[in-house]
XYZ file of C-alpha atoms in Angstrom:
212
model
C -12.401 -20.878 -9.650
C -9.012 -21.683 -11.245
C -10.518 -24.198 -13.737
C -12.882 -21.502 -14.902
C -10.669 -18.824 -14.978
C -7.080 -19.590 -15.968
C -5.040 -16.530 -14.230
C -6.614 -16.780 -11.039
C -2.916 -18.107 -9.937
C -1.030 -15.763 -12.111
C -1.793 -12.296 -10.685
C 1.708 -11.745 -9.944
C 2.827 -12.452 -13.506
C 0.081 -10.803 -15.397
C -0.671 -7.645 -12.959
C -3.919 -7.059 -14.154
C -5.519 -3.643 -12.855
C -9.247 -3.174 -13.581
C -11.019 -0.183 -13.583
C -14.572 -0.901 -12.837
C -17.526 0.177 -10.875
C -18.187 -1.722 -7.515
C -21.188 -3.748 -7.502
C -24.494 -3.432 -5.048
C -23.275 -6.491 -3.248
C -19.968 -5.811 -1.102
C -18.904 -9.143 -1.506
C -18.227 -8.793 -5.232
C -14.845 -7.163 -4.243
C -13.571 -10.167 -2.948
C -14.885 -11.822 -6.220
C -12.675 -9.617 -8.189
C -9.895 -10.700 -6.532
C -10.363 -14.239 -6.576
C -10.777 -14.198 -10.485
C -7.057 -13.453 -10.282
C -7.174 -9.584 -10.626
C -3.738 -8.159 -9.158
C -5.285 -4.405 -8.643
C -8.611 -2.854 -8.705
C -9.631 0.730 -9.351
C -12.964 2.319 -7.888
C -12.614 5.781 -9.265
C -14.312 8.673 -6.825
C -14.108 11.164 -9.906
C -14.842 13.952 -7.286
C -14.338 13.767 -3.692
C -16.414 16.480 -2.200
C -20.155 14.945 -1.506
C -21.560 17.976 -3.109
C -19.737 17.839 -6.166
C -20.210 13.698 -6.376
C -24.114 13.826 -6.680
C -23.858 17.094 -9.144
C -20.811 15.495 -11.289
C -21.544 11.658 -11.129
C -25.080 11.295 -10.647
C -25.168 8.213 -11.839
C -22.918 6.361 -9.754
C -24.678 8.280 -6.594
C -28.075 6.877 -7.899
C -26.683 3.258 -8.675
C -24.182 2.565 -6.163
C -23.981 5.517 -3.516
C -21.335 7.190 -1.631
C -20.908 4.886 1.238
C -21.125 1.901 -0.482
C -18.551 3.532 -2.898
C -16.377 3.970 -0.207
C -16.894 0.735 1.503
C -15.869 -1.151 -1.401
C -12.741 0.567 -1.670
C -11.759 -0.154 1.849
C -13.025 -3.644 1.648
C -10.926 -4.259 -1.450
C -7.606 -3.191 0.498
C -8.740 -5.993 2.855
C -8.198 -8.433 -0.438
C -5.610 -7.174 -2.699
C -3.439 -5.298 -0.096
C -1.632 -1.954 0.391
C -0.491 -0.474 -3.146
C -3.382 -2.432 -5.272
C -6.277 -0.216 -4.759
C -6.906 3.011 -6.506
C -8.977 5.553 -7.319
C -8.779 8.584 -9.713
C -9.605 12.284 -8.576
C -10.048 14.584 -11.266
C -8.415 17.613 -10.344
C -9.772 20.853 -11.566
C -13.459 19.830 -11.008
C -13.305 20.581 -7.029
C -11.530 22.981 -4.667
C -7.750 21.851 -4.017
C -8.957 21.758 -0.242
C -11.536 18.870 -0.487
C -9.239 17.299 -3.362
C -6.678 17.117 -0.857
C -8.813 15.674 2.080
C -9.854 13.138 -0.624
C -5.868 12.368 -1.081
C -5.710 12.112 2.876
C -8.891 9.764 3.570
C -7.520 7.437 0.847
C -4.152 7.161 2.095
C -5.340 6.689 5.463
C -6.929 3.241 4.379
C -4.423 2.409 1.837
C -5.936 3.511 -0.979
C -3.419 4.818 -3.865
C -5.437 8.067 -5.259
C -4.359 9.324 -8.943
C -4.842 12.767 -9.717
C -6.083 13.207 -13.243
C -6.021 16.589 -14.832
C -9.545 17.882 -15.766
C -9.592 18.460 -19.611
C -13.259 19.556 -21.040
C -14.054 17.758 -24.149
C -15.918 19.367 -26.806
C -19.491 18.311 -27.185
C -19.224 17.620 -23.511
C -21.415 19.242 -20.659
C -17.985 20.791 -19.431
C -17.474 22.252 -22.924
C -16.423 25.845 -22.431
C -15.233 25.050 -18.974
C -10.990 25.692 -18.199
C -8.754 23.412 -17.253
C -6.660 24.434 -14.192
C -3.454 26.648 -14.273
C -0.366 24.967 -14.322
C 0.630 26.562 -10.966
C -2.585 25.170 -9.196
C -1.904 21.946 -10.653
C 1.469 22.107 -9.641
C 1.061 22.991 -6.310
C -1.888 20.621 -5.688
C -0.176 17.553 -7.077
C 2.940 18.385 -4.960
C 1.116 19.049 -1.946
C -0.693 15.588 -2.816
C 2.554 14.117 -3.292
C 3.782 14.727 0.050
C 0.788 13.410 1.838
C 1.019 9.931 -0.166
C 5.054 9.730 0.591
C 4.052 10.157 4.063
C 1.153 8.090 4.422
C 2.161 5.080 1.943
C 6.121 4.920 2.325
C 6.119 1.965 0.502
C 5.282 3.892 -3.042
C 8.753 6.130 -2.406
C 10.781 2.541 -3.018
C 11.786 1.753 -6.498
C 11.134 -2.082 -5.352
C 7.335 -1.397 -5.484
C 7.808 0.541 -8.929
C 9.966 -2.254 -10.297
C 8.160 -5.655 -8.837
C 4.460 -4.802 -7.829
C 2.974 -1.093 -9.222
C 0.441 -2.684 -11.798
C 1.259 0.625 -13.549
C 3.945 2.484 -15.652
C 3.878 5.789 -13.814
C 5.821 7.667 -17.077
C 2.946 6.083 -19.394
C -0.369 7.241 -18.252
C -2.500 10.638 -17.753
C -1.851 10.859 -13.779
C 2.089 10.200 -14.155
C 2.526 13.822 -13.148
C 1.474 12.993 -9.129
C 4.151 9.760 -9.225
C 6.719 11.767 -11.316
C 6.842 13.836 -8.167
C 7.054 11.042 -5.649
C 9.336 9.264 -7.453
C 11.930 12.312 -8.245
C 11.577 13.034 -4.096
C 12.688 9.766 -3.556
C 15.695 9.714 -5.627
C 14.130 7.097 -8.376
C 15.414 8.057 -11.449
C 15.189 5.215 -13.445
C 12.426 5.653 -16.439
C 9.425 3.359 -17.045
C 10.402 1.727 -13.653
C 8.189 -0.832 -14.008
C 9.517 -2.392 -17.270
C 9.732 -5.487 -15.385
C 5.974 -6.009 -15.777
C 6.318 -6.445 -19.691
C 9.330 -8.669 -19.429
C 6.754 -10.742 -16.946
C 3.788 -10.394 -18.812
C 4.297 -10.813 -22.271
C 8.115 -11.733 -22.685
C 9.675 -8.811 -24.099
C 13.235 -8.933 -23.743
C 14.444 -5.487 -23.220
C 18.051 -5.921 -22.966
C 18.832 -4.627 -26.120
C 17.065 -1.514 -25.493
C 18.482 -1.119 -22.264
C 22.302 -1.769 -24.236
C 21.647 1.119 -26.580
C 20.277 3.440 -24.392
C 23.032 3.008 -22.023
């Protein structure tokens, strides 16, 4: 395997995170790990099973909810905690079921990413409204409390510096992790800049000196 895929022994340096659909073969989850990926994300989009069928009919028809859940839990066995993710869109289902999804994930060592619903022009959701600020803040804050309690490693500076495959400040789901880090007293911006240094050899020392 390492001969065909040169990064299979470099997962700690490259920290590759792949967002992908699981396949119908549960053994392919292990294959993703063996290919050299550091982390994987199988995105729910919505957690409530009724909304799931209506909003992601392709995922429901081609993979199915049971296998989607099984693939996520199987991924934790191979990748480990802190390296398996799933996105849930905030605003497509009630806060109650979204938070049930957060609990479900955390109980299995999966990190949920909450992404704000943003209806696009020309899509089937054109004309729908995004959640209010208060709804978003309350939901994110409650989710952050659940994640911090059940996955305590995510509230450590070491995780964000050395193991996280994402920069919490640089992607659409970052608001949730901003809350988690602030509550934990992690104040340095772009806390996984260690990743840039390892992967592409960027020397950030001058930037750090200027910032100071």
